[in-house]
Short mmCIF file of C-alpha atoms in Angstrom, two decimals:
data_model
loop_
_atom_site.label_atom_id
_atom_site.label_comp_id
_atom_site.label_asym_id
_atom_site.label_seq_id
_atom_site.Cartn_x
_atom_site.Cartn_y
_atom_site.Cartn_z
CA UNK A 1 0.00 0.00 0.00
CA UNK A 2 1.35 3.51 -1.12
CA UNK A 3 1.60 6.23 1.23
CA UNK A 4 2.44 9.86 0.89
CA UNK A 5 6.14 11.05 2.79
CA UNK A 6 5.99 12.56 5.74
CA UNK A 7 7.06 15.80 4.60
CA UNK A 8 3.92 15.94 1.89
CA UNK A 9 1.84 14.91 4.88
CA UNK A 10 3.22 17.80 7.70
CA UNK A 11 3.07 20.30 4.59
CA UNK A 12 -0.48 19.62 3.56
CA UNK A 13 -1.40 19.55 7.39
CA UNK A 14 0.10 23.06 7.53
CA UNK A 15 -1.62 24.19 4.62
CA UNK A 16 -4.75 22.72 6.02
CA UNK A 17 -4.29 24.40 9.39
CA UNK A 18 -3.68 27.74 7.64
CA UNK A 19 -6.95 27.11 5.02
CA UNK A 20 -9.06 25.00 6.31
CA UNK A 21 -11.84 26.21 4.17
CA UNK A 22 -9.76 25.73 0.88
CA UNK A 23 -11.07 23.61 -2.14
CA UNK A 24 -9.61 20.07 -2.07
CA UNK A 25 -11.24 19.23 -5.55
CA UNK A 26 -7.64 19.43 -7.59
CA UNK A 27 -5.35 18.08 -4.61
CA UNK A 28 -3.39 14.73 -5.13
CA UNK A 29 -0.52 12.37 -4.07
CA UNK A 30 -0.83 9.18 -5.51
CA UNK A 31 -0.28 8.62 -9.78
CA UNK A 32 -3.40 8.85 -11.88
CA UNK A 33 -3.38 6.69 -15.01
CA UNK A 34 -2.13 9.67 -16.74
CA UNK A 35 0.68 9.33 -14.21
CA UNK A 36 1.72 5.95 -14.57
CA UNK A 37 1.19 6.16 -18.61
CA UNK A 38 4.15 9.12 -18.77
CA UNK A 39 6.11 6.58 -16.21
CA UNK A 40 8.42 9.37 -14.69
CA UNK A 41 6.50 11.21 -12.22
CA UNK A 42 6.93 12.09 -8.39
CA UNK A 43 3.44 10.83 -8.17
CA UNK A 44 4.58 7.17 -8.65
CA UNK A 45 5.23 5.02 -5.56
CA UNK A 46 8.73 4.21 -5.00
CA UNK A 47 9.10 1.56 -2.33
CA UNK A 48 5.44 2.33 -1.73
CA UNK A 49 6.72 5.99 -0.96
CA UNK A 50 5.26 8.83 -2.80
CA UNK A 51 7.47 12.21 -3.15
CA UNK A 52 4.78 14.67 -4.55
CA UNK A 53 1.68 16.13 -3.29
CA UNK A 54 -0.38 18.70 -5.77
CA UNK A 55 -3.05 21.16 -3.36
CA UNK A 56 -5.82 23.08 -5.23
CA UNK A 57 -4.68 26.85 -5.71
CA UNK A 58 -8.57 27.45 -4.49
CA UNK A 59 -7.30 28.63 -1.00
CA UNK A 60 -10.95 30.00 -0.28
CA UNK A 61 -9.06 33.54 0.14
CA UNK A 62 -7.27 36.19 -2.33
CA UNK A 63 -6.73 34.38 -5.89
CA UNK A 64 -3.27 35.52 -4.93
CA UNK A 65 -2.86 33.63 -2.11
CA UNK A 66 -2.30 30.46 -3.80
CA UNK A 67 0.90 32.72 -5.34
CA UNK A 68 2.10 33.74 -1.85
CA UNK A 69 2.01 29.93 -0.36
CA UNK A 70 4.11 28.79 -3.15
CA UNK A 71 6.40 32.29 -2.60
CA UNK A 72 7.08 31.05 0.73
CA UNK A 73 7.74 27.35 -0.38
CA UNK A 74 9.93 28.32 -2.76
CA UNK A 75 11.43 30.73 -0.23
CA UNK A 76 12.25 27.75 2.73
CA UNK A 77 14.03 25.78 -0.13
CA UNK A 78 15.93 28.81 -1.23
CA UNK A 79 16.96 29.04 2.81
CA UNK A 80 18.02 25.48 2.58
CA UNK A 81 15.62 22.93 3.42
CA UNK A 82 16.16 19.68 1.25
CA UNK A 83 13.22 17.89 1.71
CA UNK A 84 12.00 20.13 -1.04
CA UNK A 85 12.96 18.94 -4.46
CA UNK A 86 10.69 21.40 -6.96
CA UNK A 87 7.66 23.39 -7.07
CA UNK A 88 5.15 23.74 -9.94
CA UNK A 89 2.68 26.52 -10.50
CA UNK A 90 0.89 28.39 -13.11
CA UNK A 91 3.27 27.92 -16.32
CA UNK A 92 6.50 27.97 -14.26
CA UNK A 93 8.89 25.46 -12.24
CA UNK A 94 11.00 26.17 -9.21
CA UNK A 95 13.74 24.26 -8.17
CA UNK A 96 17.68 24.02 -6.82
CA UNK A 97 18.69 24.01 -10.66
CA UNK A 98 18.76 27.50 -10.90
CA UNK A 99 18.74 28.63 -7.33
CA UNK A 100 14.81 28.32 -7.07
CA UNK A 101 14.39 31.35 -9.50
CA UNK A 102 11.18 30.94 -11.44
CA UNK A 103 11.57 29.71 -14.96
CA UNK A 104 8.86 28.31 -17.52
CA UNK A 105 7.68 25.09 -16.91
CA UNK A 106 7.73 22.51 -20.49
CA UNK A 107 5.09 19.96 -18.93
CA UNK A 108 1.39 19.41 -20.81
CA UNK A 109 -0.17 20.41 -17.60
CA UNK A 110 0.80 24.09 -16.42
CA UNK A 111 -0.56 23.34 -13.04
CA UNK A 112 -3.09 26.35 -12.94
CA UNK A 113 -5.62 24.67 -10.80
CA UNK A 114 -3.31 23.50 -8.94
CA UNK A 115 0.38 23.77 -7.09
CA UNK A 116 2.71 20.92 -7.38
CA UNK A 117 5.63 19.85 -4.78
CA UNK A 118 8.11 17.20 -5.46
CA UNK A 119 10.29 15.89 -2.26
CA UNK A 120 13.32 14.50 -2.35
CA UNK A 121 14.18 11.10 -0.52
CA UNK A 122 14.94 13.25 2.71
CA UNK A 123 11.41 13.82 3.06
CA UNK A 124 10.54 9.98 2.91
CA UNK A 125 10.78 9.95 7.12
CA UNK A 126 11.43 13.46 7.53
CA UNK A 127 8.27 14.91 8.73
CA UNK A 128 9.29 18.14 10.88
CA UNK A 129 7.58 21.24 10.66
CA UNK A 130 8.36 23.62 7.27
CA UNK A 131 9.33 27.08 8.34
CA UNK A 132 7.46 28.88 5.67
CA UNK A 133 7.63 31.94 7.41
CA UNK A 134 11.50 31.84 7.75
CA UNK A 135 11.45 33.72 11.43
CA UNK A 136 14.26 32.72 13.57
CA UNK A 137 14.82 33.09 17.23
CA UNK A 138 17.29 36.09 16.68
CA UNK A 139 17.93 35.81 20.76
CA UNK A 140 20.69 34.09 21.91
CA UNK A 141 22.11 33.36 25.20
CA UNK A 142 24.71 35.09 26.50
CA UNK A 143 26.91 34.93 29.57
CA UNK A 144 25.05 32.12 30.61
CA UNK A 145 22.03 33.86 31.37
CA UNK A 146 18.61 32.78 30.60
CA UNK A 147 16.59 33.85 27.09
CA UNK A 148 14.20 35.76 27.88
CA UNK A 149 15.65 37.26 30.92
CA UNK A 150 16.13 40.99 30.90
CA UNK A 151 15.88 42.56 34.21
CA UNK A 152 17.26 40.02 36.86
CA UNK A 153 14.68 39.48 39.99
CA UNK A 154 16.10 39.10 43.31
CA UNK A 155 19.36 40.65 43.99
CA UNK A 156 21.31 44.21 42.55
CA UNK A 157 19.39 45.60 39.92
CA UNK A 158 21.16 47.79 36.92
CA UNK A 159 18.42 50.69 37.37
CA UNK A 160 19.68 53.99 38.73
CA UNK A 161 18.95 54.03 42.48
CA UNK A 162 18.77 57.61 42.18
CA UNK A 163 15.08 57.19 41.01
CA UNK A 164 12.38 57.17 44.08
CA UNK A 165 10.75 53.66 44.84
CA UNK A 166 7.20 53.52 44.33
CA UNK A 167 4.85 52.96 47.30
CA UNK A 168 3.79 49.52 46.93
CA UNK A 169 5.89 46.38 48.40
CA UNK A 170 7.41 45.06 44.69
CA UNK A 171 10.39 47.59 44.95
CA UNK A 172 10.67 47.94 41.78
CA UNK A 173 12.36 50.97 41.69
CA UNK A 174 10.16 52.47 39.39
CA UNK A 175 9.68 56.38 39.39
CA UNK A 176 5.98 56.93 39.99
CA UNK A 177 4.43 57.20 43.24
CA UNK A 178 0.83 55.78 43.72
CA UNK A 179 0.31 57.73 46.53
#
């Protein structure tokens, strides 16, 4: 029995999280006769693993959203995740060939109903979360303190102490009264 990799599956999931109204009608994993006639697609089991997952560019939002999810796909393989092997969408093809820079796509189908990923084997048991928004934690620790942690409680503070204490019992030092 074929089953989709775990990257198609955490990517769709994602997508479904973010659109969970979208239309389903042109999404896909597993080859269609079509599919297996051509012999050469992503949609074709390989050691019952399939690397390619097509999801209807009806997002149930902005006709250009479907544009902007595969803008941000394109993007996380740019930044260097390898899961990702190509992208297809509207007439053009995306992948590491030319440094994911869009380029016109030869196939029959210009996948306009539709966007299509291809994974590579990395993706066959590789099913962690795709940073699609490419934030990073931009904190880091330092001198073995904790993130997070500006102001230490308990102890010296780095405030002026020239600055009256307010009246309640936090002492924080801060410079209004509330009396």
């Amino acid at each position: 029995m074929a089953k989709l990799c775990k990257a198609g599956i955490q990517l769709r999931e994602q997508i479904d999280d973010d659109y969970p109204d979208r239309d389903r009608k042109s999404d896909g994993w597993i080859a269609d006769a079509r599919h297996l006639a051509k012999g050469n697609s992503d949609h074709i089991p390989v050691d019952g693993i399939v690397r390619a997952l097509d999801i209807d560019a009806d997002l149930s939002a902005h006709k250009e959203e479907a544009y902007a999810v595969v803008e941000k796909i394109r993007q996380c393989a740019k930044r260097g995740d390898k899961r990702i092997k190509y992208i297809i969408f509207d007439g053009k093809i995306m992948s590491s060939t030319l440094n994911w820079k869009r380029r016109k796509y030869k196939g029959a189908n210009p996948h306009k109903s539709h966007f299509h990923i291809s994974f590579t084997t990395l993706g066959d048991n590789d099913g962690k979360w795709f940073n699609l928004e490419g934030e990073t934690n931009e904190r880091t620790e330092t001198n073995g303190g904790k993130l997070g942690e500006d102001i230490r409680s308990g102890g010296p503070s780095d405030l002026p102490s020239s600055r009256p204490r307010c009246q309640c019992d936090c002492q924080c030092r801060s410079s209004v009264s509330l009396a």
